[in-house]
Amino acid sequence: MIIMTEQVLLSLSTPVNGNLLALSKVKDPVFSQGLMGQGFAVEPIDGKVVAPVDGVVTVISETKHALGIKTNNGVDVLIHMGIDTVELKGKPFDVLVKQGDRVTMGEDIVKMNLKMIHDAKKIPTVIVAITNSKDILQELMIINFDKNIQVGSVVAVAAIKDIKKAVTKNTNNKYELLATKIVDNIGGAENINSVIHCITRLRFYLKNESKANDELIENLDGVITVTKAGGQYQVVIGQAVNDVYDAVIEQIGTQHANNDTSVIDTSAKTGIWASIQKSTSNFISVLTASMIPIIGILAGSGILKGILAALVGFKILSVTSGTYILLNAIGDATFYFLPVVLGFTAAKRLGSDPIVLAIVGGILIYPQIVTLAGKTSTASTNFLGIPTTLVSYVSSVFPIIVAAWLGKYVERFLKKIIPTYVRSVFVPILEALILSLVIIIGVGPIITVLSKGLSNGLVSIYSFSPTLCGLVIGGVYQTMVIFGLHWALIPIVINDIATNGHSYINSILSITMVAQGGAVLAVFLRTKNKHLKEISLAAAISAFCGVTEPALYGINLKYKRVFVVASIASAIGGGLTGFLKVNNYALSGALIGFPAFITPGVGIGSNFYGYLISHYGTLLISVVLVYLFGFTNKMLVKKSDPMNVDNLKVA
């Protein structure tokens, strides 16, 4: 237990000469996401490394690439030299101090051979992180980002709490328990060839990585995250890594310490299929992480839109009334401006500039572009003679994620060719220009061609067999939504309703919303996690109101098996809808849109009964399948959930 009192200030200087960077731009997610605490980074131009603070050297990595200093105020400062330089086994580093030495700000502590690091194709970025930020740091103020800073110059001021009293206790049992859980979930001692550690991570060489349970290990109290690189299974611990390593070795035996790793069997993780799996997993991870911050407002907006649809359906509100227009704007805004919001959140997740990507999102939904994209006659235009098909990116997800991924590479390239003194003006606007053109000229037309081909194919299948079409659309439509391939189906539905007064296709699309809602309803019923119950219930209500984004990105994709099982239920429901030839008479659907299935001039009849059978049948199928086969409490991955996986009696 630590008792904190009044605030004090601590100055931190740059440990090397070079360009000062925000921690978010470091090419290592453990640091860029702040998992090791707040701080800053420097791209060094020479190998002289000095102490960024006054304090005592508390730890030096065996591979010499990192060391820790504790200040008189109790601040633990980590100096980490290079990305993955642990693999160089200390060769580029000459450490000038030893553990227990007292150092002063600006004092030489390491000589770093930059040429050796570059020759090994490693990144030499030097990182300074306050590893006990959560316990002691109130605020870290950093100046002069993207500026060349002289070694020893003060670049940050930490507002910390003065430690007046600290009570410590024996923590051996805690580390032993953590070590036991890690070893058990990594496949046991028999799956370990050897294990080493750096200053923050346990680095396992496993016989078969597929035996490791990433999600359970990530949720262990004391584990920050799990990463995989260079044939290593890395469990990020933080400054307690020495204690946990000792406990692991005590349990698995010293024969596993620093063993030769040449006999590691990595066959389980090689090949084209493994690469596809990894890429898909990474894409879904980025997608869900980008959406998580806005899931709450998305769910609330979906419910509001559902309520409005009901009020209009029951003739309580008119779509031309001021009340409706204002409330509809509140409900629609999150979806309309989704590319802007996602540009910001995805950029933070991927290490791009959040402001630039938000601007790119704004460009994609610029009113004139949206208007032109909606006019068939003018949707085809050109940019500097390049034929371009304009697409509406309103409510889209995939294009801005692609832009956020490309952003860090474009920014890195621009900074190499643009002089420092004009970067702040030209880099952001050129980055926004390049990314916007890549999406509008490149990604957009590709999506258009693919989506039109898919849509024409699905319509042809319906002409051949409504049941088969329902099965296919029901199974793939929400996946099409993820990649933005669904937009070509929407005009077909609108045209059907405008010209024929009804749409069979829209009935099947409606089913997919119910299936996704049923899936999160099953999660609500199954989970013991209070936070997950809250968001899953809200997401279910939103999906039943016709808005599936909260269910899709907040839960179902995050727990991948839930999405797969929900898609199977959706395919079954779609097939049933096609078999019953359920018709839709308005651009509405899901459970809240039931009036759209009442046949005009006839009233409640066979079509409405078909709607009830297909939609509520799909709901039941989805809930039952996901409850039984799609979700268990073992799948919980969020560390911040009130009920951590360690405290759950898992099913």
C-alpha positions in Angstrom: 0.0 0.0 0.0 1.3 3.5 -0.9 -0.1 6.6 0.8 0.3 9.7 -1.4 0.2 13.4 -0.5 1.0 16.7 -2.2 2.2 17.1 -5.8 5.8 17.6 -6.7 7.5 18.2 -10.0 10.3 16.1 -11.6 12.2 17.2 -14.7 13.3 14.6 -17.3 15.9 15.3 -20.0 16.6 13.5 -23.3 19.1 10.7 -22.9 20.4 11.1 -26.5 20.9 13.6 -29.2 18.1 13.3 -31.8 14.5 13.8 -32.8 12.0 13.8 -29.9 8.9 11.6 -30.6 5.6 11.0 -28.9 5.5 7.5 -27.3 2.5 6.7 -29.5 4.8 6.7 -32.5 7.2 4.1 -31.2 7.1 0.9 -33.4 6.4 -1.4 -30.4 2.8 -1.7 -29.2 3.9 -2.3 -25.6 5.3 1.2 -25.5 3.2 3.0 -28.0 -0.1 2.0 -26.2 1.3 3.2 -22.9 1.4 -0.3 -21.4 4.8 0.4 -19.8 3.7 3.8 -18.6 3.9 7.4 -19.9 7.0 8.8 -21.4 8.7 9.9 -24.6 11.1 8.5 -27.3 14.1 9.8 -29.2 15.4 8.8 -32.6 19.2 9.0 -31.9 21.7 10.5 -34.2 24.7 9.2 -32.1 25.5 6.6 -29.5 26.0 8.6 -26.4 23.3 7.8 -23.8 23.0 9.8 -20.5 20.8 9.6 -17.5 17.5 11.5 -18.0 17.1 11.9 -14.2 18.9 11.9 -10.9 18.6 8.6 -9.1 19.9 5.1 -8.3 20.4 2.4 -11.0 18.0 -0.3 -9.9 18.3 -2.8 -12.7 20.4 -3.5 -15.8 19.2 -5.9 -18.4 21.4 -8.9 -19.0 21.4 -8.0 -22.7 22.4 -4.4 -21.8 19.7 -2.8 -23.9 17.7 -1.4 -21.0 18.2 -0.2 -17.5 16.1 1.3 -14.7 16.7 4.3 -12.5 14.6 5.1 -9.3 14.5 8.8 -8.3 14.3 10.1 -4.7 10.6 10.7 -5.3 10.0 7.0 -6.0 9.7 7.4 -9.7 10.8 4.3 -11.7 12.3 5.4 -15.0 13.1 2.9 -17.7 15.6 3.7 -20.4 15.1 1.2 -23.3 17.5 1.3 -26.2 16.1 0.1 -29.5 13.3 -2.1 -30.6 13.9 -5.9 -30.3 17.6 -5.2 -29.7 17.5 -7.8 -26.9 18.1 -10.2 -29.8 21.6 -8.7 -30.2 22.7 -10.1 -26.8 24.3 -6.9 -25.6 26.9 -6.5 -28.4 26.0 -2.9 -29.4 25.9 -1.6 -25.8 28.8 -0.7 -23.5 27.2 0.0 -20.1 29.2 2.5 -18.0 27.4 2.1 -14.7 26.4 -0.8 -12.5 23.4 -1.7 -10.4 23.3 0.4 -7.2 25.3 3.3 -8.7 23.9 6.8 -8.0 23.7 8.8 -11.2 22.9 12.5 -12.0 21.0 13.9 -14.9 23.3 14.2 -18.0 25.8 11.7 -16.7 27.1 9.1 -19.3 25.5 5.7 -18.7 25.8 3.8 -22.0 27.7 3.9 -25.2 25.5 2.6 -28.1 26.8 1.4 -31.4 24.2 2.7 -33.9 25.9 1.1 -36.9 25.7 -2.3 -35.4 22.0 -1.8 -34.6 21.3 -0.6 -38.2 23.3 -3.4 -39.7 21.2 -5.9 -37.7 18.1 -4.2 -39.2 16.8 -3.1 -35.8 15.3 0.2 -34.9 17.5 2.2 -32.5 14.7 4.4 -30.9 15.6 5.2 -27.3 12.5 5.1 -25.0 12.1 6.7 -21.6 9.1 5.5 -19.7 7.8 6.0 -16.2 6.9 2.4 -15.4 4.9 3.2 -12.2 2.9 5.9 -13.9 -0.5 4.6 -12.7 0.6 4.7 -9.0 2.6 7.9 -8.9 2.1 10.1 -11.9 -0.6 12.8 -12.1 0.5 14.4 -15.4 3.4 14.3 -17.8 4.0 17.5 -19.8 6.3 17.1 -22.8 7.5 19.9 -25.1 9.0 20.1 -28.6 7.8 16.9 -30.3 9.4 16.3 -33.7 12.3 18.6 -32.8 16.0 17.8 -32.8 17.0 17.9 -29.1 20.5 18.1 -27.6 21.4 15.4 -25.1 20.7 16.4 -21.5 18.1 19.0 -22.5 15.0 19.0 -20.3 12.1 17.9 -22.5 9.4 16.8 -20.0 8.1 17.7 -16.6 6.3 15.0 -14.5 3.7 16.1 -11.9 3.9 13.4 -9.3 2.7 12.7 -5.8 5.2 12.8 -3.0 5.5 9.4 -1.4 5.5 10.0 2.4 5.0 6.5 3.5 5.2 3.1 1.9 4.3 -0.2 3.4 5.7 -3.3 1.8 4.9 -6.9 2.2 6.3 -10.3 1.1 5.2 -10.8 -2.5 6.9 -14.1 -3.2 3.6 -16.0 -3.1 2.1 -13.6 -5.7 5.0 -14.2 -8.1 4.9 -17.9 -7.6 1.1 -18.0 -8.3 1.5 -15.8 -11.4 4.4 -18.1 -12.7 2.2 -21.2 -12.2 -0.7 -19.7 -14.1 1.6 -18.6 -17.0 3.3 -22.0 -17.3 0.0 -23.8 -17.1 -1.6 -21.7 -19.8 1.5 -21.7 -22.1 1.1 -25.4 -22.5 3.0 -26.6 -19.5 6.7 -27.1 -18.9 6.7 -29.9 -21.6 5.9 -27.2 -24.2 8.9 -25.0 -23.3 12.2 -25.3 -25.0 13.7 -22.4 -23.1 13.0 -19.0 -21.5 15.0 -15.8 -21.2 13.9 -12.4 -20.0 14.7 -8.8 -20.7 13.9 -5.8 -18.5 10.2 -6.1 -19.0 9.3 -9.4 -20.7 9.5 -13.1 -20.3 10.6 -14.5 -23.6 9.6 -18.1 -24.2 10.8 -20.4 -27.0 7.9 -22.8 -27.3 7.6 -26.1 -29.1 4.1 -25.3 -30.3 2.7 -21.8 -29.8 -0.8 -23.0 -30.6 -1.0 -24.6 -27.2 -0.7 -21.3 -25.5 -3.9 -19.6 -24.3 -3.2 -15.9 -25.2 -6.4 -14.5 -23.8 -6.2 -16.2 -20.4 -2.5 -15.2 -20.0 -3.3 -11.5 -21.0 -5.9 -11.4 -18.2 -3.7 -12.7 -15.4 -3.2 -10.1 -12.7 0.4 -9.0 -13.2 0.6 -9.5 -17.0 0.4 -6.4 -19.2 0.1 -8.1 -22.5 1.3 -10.9 -24.8 3.2 -10.4 -28.0 4.9 -12.7 -30.5 8.0 -11.8 -32.4 11.2 -13.4 -33.7 10.0 -16.9 -32.8 9.5 -15.8 -29.2 6.3 -15.9 -27.1 6.7 -12.8 -25.1 4.8 -12.2 -21.8 5.1 -8.5 -20.8 5.4 -8.2 -17.0 7.1 -4.9 -16.3 9.6 -4.3 -13.6 8.7 -7.4 -11.6 9.9 -9.6 -14.5 13.0 -10.7 -12.6 10.9 -12.1 -9.7 8.4 -13.8 -12.1 11.3 -15.2 -14.2 12.9 -16.7 -11.0 9.6 -18.2 -10.0 9.1 -19.7 -13.5 12.6 -21.3 -13.6 12.1 -22.7 -10.1 9.0 -24.4 -11.3 10.1 -25.7 -14.7 13.8 -26.4 -13.9 17.1 -24.7 -14.6 17.5 -26.8 -17.7 15.1 -24.5 -19.5 17.1 -21.3 -18.7 18.9 -19.8 -21.7 18.9 -23.1 -23.6 19.7 -23.5 -27.3 16.6 -22.8 -29.3 17.6 -24.4 -32.6 15.2 -27.3 -32.1 12.1 -25.2 -31.8 9.2 -26.6 -33.8 7.4 -23.7 -35.4 5.5 -25.7 -38.0 2.2 -25.0 -36.3 2.6 -21.3 -37.1 4.1 -21.3 -40.6 2.7 -21.4 -44.1 0.1 -19.4 -46.0 -2.8 -20.4 -43.9 -1.0 -19.3 -40.7 -0.2 -15.9 -42.3 -3.9 -15.5 -43.4 -5.0 -16.3 -39.8 -2.6 -13.9 -38.3 -3.5 -11.1 -40.7 -7.2 -11.7 -40.2 -6.7 -11.7 -36.4 -4.7 -8.5 -36.6 -7.3 -6.8 -38.7 -10.1 -7.7 -36.4 -8.1 -6.6 -33.4 -7.5 -3.2 -34.9 -11.2 -3.0 -36.0 -12.6 -3.8 -32.6 -10.1 -1.7 -30.7 -10.9 1.3 -32.9 -14.6 0.8 -32.3 -14.6 0.1 -28.6 -14.3 3.8 -27.5 -17.6 4.6 -29.3 -19.6 1.5 -28.8 -21.7 3.1 -26.0 -22.7 6.1 -28.1 -23.4 3.8 -31.1 -25.7 1.6 -29.1 -27.5 4.6 -27.6 -27.9 6.2 -31.1 -29.2 2.9 -32.5 -31.8 2.7 -29.7 -32.8 6.3 -30.3 -33.2 5.6 -34.1 -35.4 2.6 -33.2 -37.6 4.6 -31.0 -38.0 7.2 -33.7 -38.9 4.6 -36.2 -41.6 3.3 -33.9 -43.0 6.7 -33.3 -43.2 7.4 -37.0 -44.7 3.9 -37.6 -47.4 4.6 -35.1 -48.1 8.1 -36.6 -47.1 9.8 -33.4 -44.3 11.8 -35.1 -44.0 13.1 -38.7 -40.7 12.9 -40.4 -41.1 16.6 -41.3 -41.7 17.8 -37.8 -39.0 19.8 -36.0 -38.9 17.3 -33.1 -38.2 14.4 -35.4 -35.5 16.3 -37.4 -33.6 17.3 -34.2 -33.8 13.8 -32.6 -33.0 12.1 -35.9 -29.9 14.3 -36.2 -28.8 13.3 -32.7 -29.3 9.6 -33.6 -27.7 9.8 -37.0 -24.7 12.0 -36.3 -22.5 9.2 -34.9 -23.1 7.0 -37.9 -22.8 9.8 -40.5 -19.5 11.0 -39.1 -18.2 7.5 -38.3 -15.2 7.8 -40.6 -14.1 10.9 -38.8 -14.4 9.3 -35.3 -12.8 6.1 -36.5 -10.0 8.0 -38.2 -9.0 9.3 -34.8 -9.4 6.1 -32.8 -7.8 3.9 -35.4 -4.8 6.2 -35.8 -4.2 6.0 -32.1 -4.3 2.3 -32.3 -2.0 2.0 -35.3 0.5 4.8 -34.5 -0.6 7.3 -37.2 -1.5 11.0 -36.5 -5.1 11.0 -35.1 -5.8 14.6 -36.2 -4.7 14.0 -39.8 -6.8 10.8 -40.0 -9.8 12.5 -38.6 -9.4 15.1 -41.3 -9.2 12.3 -43.9 -12.4 10.9 -42.5 -14.0 14.3 -43.0 -12.7 14.5 -46.6 -14.4 11.1 -47.3 -17.8 12.4 -46.2 -17.4 15.9 -47.6 -21.0 16.8 -48.6 -20.2 17.5 -52.3 -18.5 14.1 -52.7 -21.4 12.4 -51.0 -23.9 14.2 -53.3 -21.9 13.3 -56.4 -21.6 9.7 -55.3 -25.3 9.5 -55.0 -25.9 10.7 -58.6 -25.5 7.8 -61.0 -24.8 10.2 -63.9 -22.0 12.1 -62.2 -20.6 9.4 -59.9 -17.8 8.7 -62.5 -15.4 11.6 -62.5 -11.6 12.1 -62.9 -8.7 13.4 -60.9 -5.9 14.8 -63.1 -7.1 12.6 -65.9 -7.4 9.5 -63.7 -10.9 8.0 -64.1 -12.5 7.8 -60.6 -15.7 6.3 -59.3 -17.0 8.2 -56.4 -18.5 6.2 -53.5 -20.4 7.4 -50.4 -18.3 6.7 -47.3 -21.0 7.8 -44.9 -21.1 5.2 -42.0 -18.2 3.3 -43.6 -15.6 1.5 -41.5 -13.1 -0.4 -43.7 -11.7 2.5 -45.9 -10.7 4.7 -43.0 -9.0 1.7 -41.2 -6.9 1.2 -44.4 -6.0 4.9 -44.4 -5.0 4.7 -40.7 -2.8 1.7 -41.4 -1.1 3.5 -44.3 -0.8 6.7 -42.4 2.2 5.9 -40.3 4.2 4.8 -43.5 3.2 7.9 -45.4 4.1 10.1 -42.5 7.5 8.4 -42.0 8.3 8.8 -45.8 7.3 12.5 -45.8 9.5 13.2 -42.8 12.4 11.8 -44.6 12.1 14.1 -47.6 10.7 17.3 -46.1 13.1 19.6 -44.2 12.5 19.8 -40.4 11.7 23.6 -40.4 8.7 23.2 -42.7 7.4 19.7 -41.5 4.7 21.1 -39.2 3.0 22.8 -42.2 3.6 20.4 -45.1 3.6 16.9 -43.6 0.0 17.0 -42.3 -1.7 18.4 -45.4 0.4 16.2 -47.8 -0.4 13.1 -45.6 -4.1 13.9 -45.7 -3.9 14.5 -49.5 -2.1 11.2 -50.2 -4.3 9.1 -48.0 -7.6 10.6 -49.3 -6.5 10.0 -52.9 -5.5 6.4 -52.1 -9.0 5.7 -50.7 -11.0 7.7 -53.2 -9.1 6.7 -56.4 -7.9 3.2 -55.3 -9.8 1.6 -52.5 -13.3 3.0 -53.3 -13.5 1.8 -56.9 -12.2 -1.6 -55.9 -14.9 -1.9 -53.3 -17.5 -0.7 -55.8 -16.5 -3.3 -58.4 -16.4 -6.1 -55.8 -19.7 -5.1 -54.2 -21.5 -4.8 -57.5 -20.3 -8.2 -58.6 -21.5 -9.7 -55.3 -24.8 -8.0 -55.5 -25.6 -9.0 -59.0 -24.6 -12.6 -58.2 -26.9 -12.6 -55.1 -29.8 -11.2 -57.1 -29.3 -13.9 -59.7 -29.3 -16.6 -57.0 -32.6 -15.2 -55.7 -34.1 -15.6 -59.2 -32.9 -19.2 -59.2 -33.8 -20.1 -55.6 -35.1 -17.7 -52.9 -34.1 -20.2 -50.2 -30.5 -20.6 -51.4 -30.2 -16.8 -51.8 -31.5 -16.3 -48.3 -29.0 -18.8 -47.0 -26.1 -17.1 -48.8 -27.1 -13.5 -48.0 -27.9 -14.4 -44.4 -24.5 -16.0 -44.0 -22.3 -13.3 -45.6 -24.1 -10.0 -45.4 -22.6 -8.8 -42.1 -19.2 -9.8 -43.3 -19.9 -7.7 -46.4 -20.8 -4.8 -44.0 -17.4 -5.1 -42.3 -15.5 -4.6 -45.6 -18.0 -2.1 -47.1 -19.1 -4.5 -49.8 -22.8 -4.2 -48.9 -23.4 -0.8 -50.4 -24.3 -2.1 -53.9 -27.2 -4.1 -52.4 -28.8 -1.0 -50.8 -29.6 0.7 -54.1 -31.2 -2.5 -55.3 -33.4 -2.6 -52.2 -34.3 1.1 -52.6 -35.1 0.6 -56.3 -37.3 -2.4 -55.6 -39.3 -0.5 -53.0 -39.6 2.6 -55.2 -40.6 0.8 -58.4 -42.3 -2.4 -57.1 -43.5 -1.3 -53.7 -41.7 -4.2 -52.0 -38.3 -5.9 -51.6 -37.7 -9.6 -50.9 -33.9 -8.9 -50.5 -34.6 -6.4 -47.6 -36.4 -9.1 -45.7 -33.2 -11.2 -45.7 -31.0 -8.2 -44.7 -33.4 -7.7 -41.8 -32.8 -11.2 -40.6 -29.0 -10.6 -40.3 -29.7 -7.8 -37.8 -31.9 -10.0 -35.7 -29.2 -12.8 -35.7 -26.5 -10.4 -34.6 -28.8 -9.0 -31.9 -29.7 -12.5 -30.8 -26.0 -13.4 -30.4 -25.3 -10.5 -28.0 -28.4 -11.3 -26.2 -27.0 -14.8 -25.6 -23.8 -13.2 -24.4 -25.9 -11.1 -22.0 -27.6 -14.3 -20.7 -24.3 -16.3 -20.5 -21.7 -14.0 -19.1 -21.2 -13.2 -15.4 -19.2 -10.1 -16.2 -21.3 -7.1 -15.2 -19.7 -4.7 -17.7 -20.1 -7.2 -20.5 -23.8 -7.7 -19.5 -24.4 -4.0 -19.7 -22.9 -3.4 -23.2 -24.3 -6.7 -24.6 -27.8 -5.8 -23.6 -27.6 -2.3 -25.1 -26.0 -3.8 -28.3 -28.9 -6.3 -28.5 -31.6 -3.6 -28.2 -29.7 -1.5 -30.8 -29.5 -4.5 -33.3 -33.3 -5.2 -32.8 -33.7 -1.5 -33.7 -31.8 -2.1 -37.0 -28.3 -0.9 -35.9 -25.8 -3.8 -35.6 -22.5 -1.9 -35.3 -22.4 -2.0 -31.4 -23.1 -5.8 -31.5 -20.8 -6.4 -34.4 -17.8 -4.4 -33.4 -18.3 -4.3 -29.6 -18.8 -8.0 -28.9 -19.3 -10.4 -31.8 -16.1 -9.7 -33.7 -14.1 -9.3 -30.6 -15.1 -12.8 -29.5 -14.7 -14.3 -33.0 -16.6 -17.5 -32.4 -19.7 -15.5 -31.5 -19.6 -13.8 -34.9 -19.2 -17.1 -36.7 -22.0 -18.8 -34.9 -24.2 -15.8 -35.3 -23.5 -15.8 -39.1 -24.5 -19.5 -39.2 -27.8 -18.7 -37.4 -28.3 -15.8 -39.8 -27.8 -18.1 -42.8 -30.4 -20.5 -41.4 -32.8 -17.6 -40.8 -32.1 -16.2 -44.2 -32.9 -19.5 -45.8 -36.2 -19.7 -43.9 -37.0 -16.2 -45.0 -36.4 -17.0 -48.6 -38.3 -20.2 -48.4 -41.4 -18.4 -46.9 -40.9 -15.6 -49.5 -41.2 -12.9 -46.8 -41.7 -9.5 -48.4 -40.8 -6.1 -47.1 -42.8 -3.0 -48.0 -40.6 -0.1 -46.5 -37.0 0.7 -46.0 -37.1 -0.7 -42.4 -36.5 -4.0 -40.7 -35.3 -6.0 -37.7 -37.8 -6.3 -34.8 -38.6 -2.6 -34.5 -39.6 -2.4 -38.2 -42.4 -4.9 -38.1 -44.9 -2.5 -39.7 -42.8 -2.8 -42.9 -44.0 -6.4 -43.2 -47.7 -5.7 -43.1 -49.0 -6.0 -46.7 -50.5 -2.6 -47.8 -54.3 -2.9 -48.6 -54.4 -6.4 -47.0 -53.2 -5.8 -43.5 -51.9 -8.6 -41.2 -51.9 -11.8 -43.2 -49.6 -14.6 -44.4 -46.6 -12.3 -45.1 -46.7 -10.8 -41.6 -47.0 -14.3 -40.1 -44.0 -15.3 -42.3 -42.1 -12.3 -40.8 -42.9 -13.5 -37.3 -41.8 -17.0 -38.0 -38.6 -16.1 -39.8 -37.5 -13.3 -37.5 -38.4 -14.7 -34.1 -37.3 -18.1 -35.3 -33.9 -16.6 -36.2 -33.8 -14.9 -32.8 -34.3 -18.2 -31.0 -31.8 -20.0 -33.2 -29.1 -17.4 -32.7 -29.6 -17.1 -28.9 -29.6 -20.9 -28.4 -26.6 -21.6 -30.7 -24.4 -18.8 -29.3 -25.4 -19.7 -25.7 -24.5 -23.3 -26.2 -21.6 -23.1 -28.7 -20.5 -19.5 -29.3 -19.5 -18.0 -26.0 -18.1 -19.0 -22.6 -16.6 -16.9 -19.8 -13.2 -18.2 -20.7 -13.3 -15.9 -23.7 -13.2 -12.7 -21.6 -10.2 -10.6 -22.6 -10.7 -7.1 -21.1 -8.5 -6.5 -18.1 -10.7 -3.6 -17.0 -13.8 -5.7 -16.7 -15.2 -5.6 -13.1 -15.2 -9.4 -13.0 -11.7 -10.5 -14.1 -11.3 -14.0 -15.6 -9.3 -15.0 -12.6 -12.3 -14.6 -10.3 -14.8 -16.3 -12.6 -16.0 -19.9 -12.3 -15.7 -20.4 -16.1 -18.1 -22.6 -18.0 
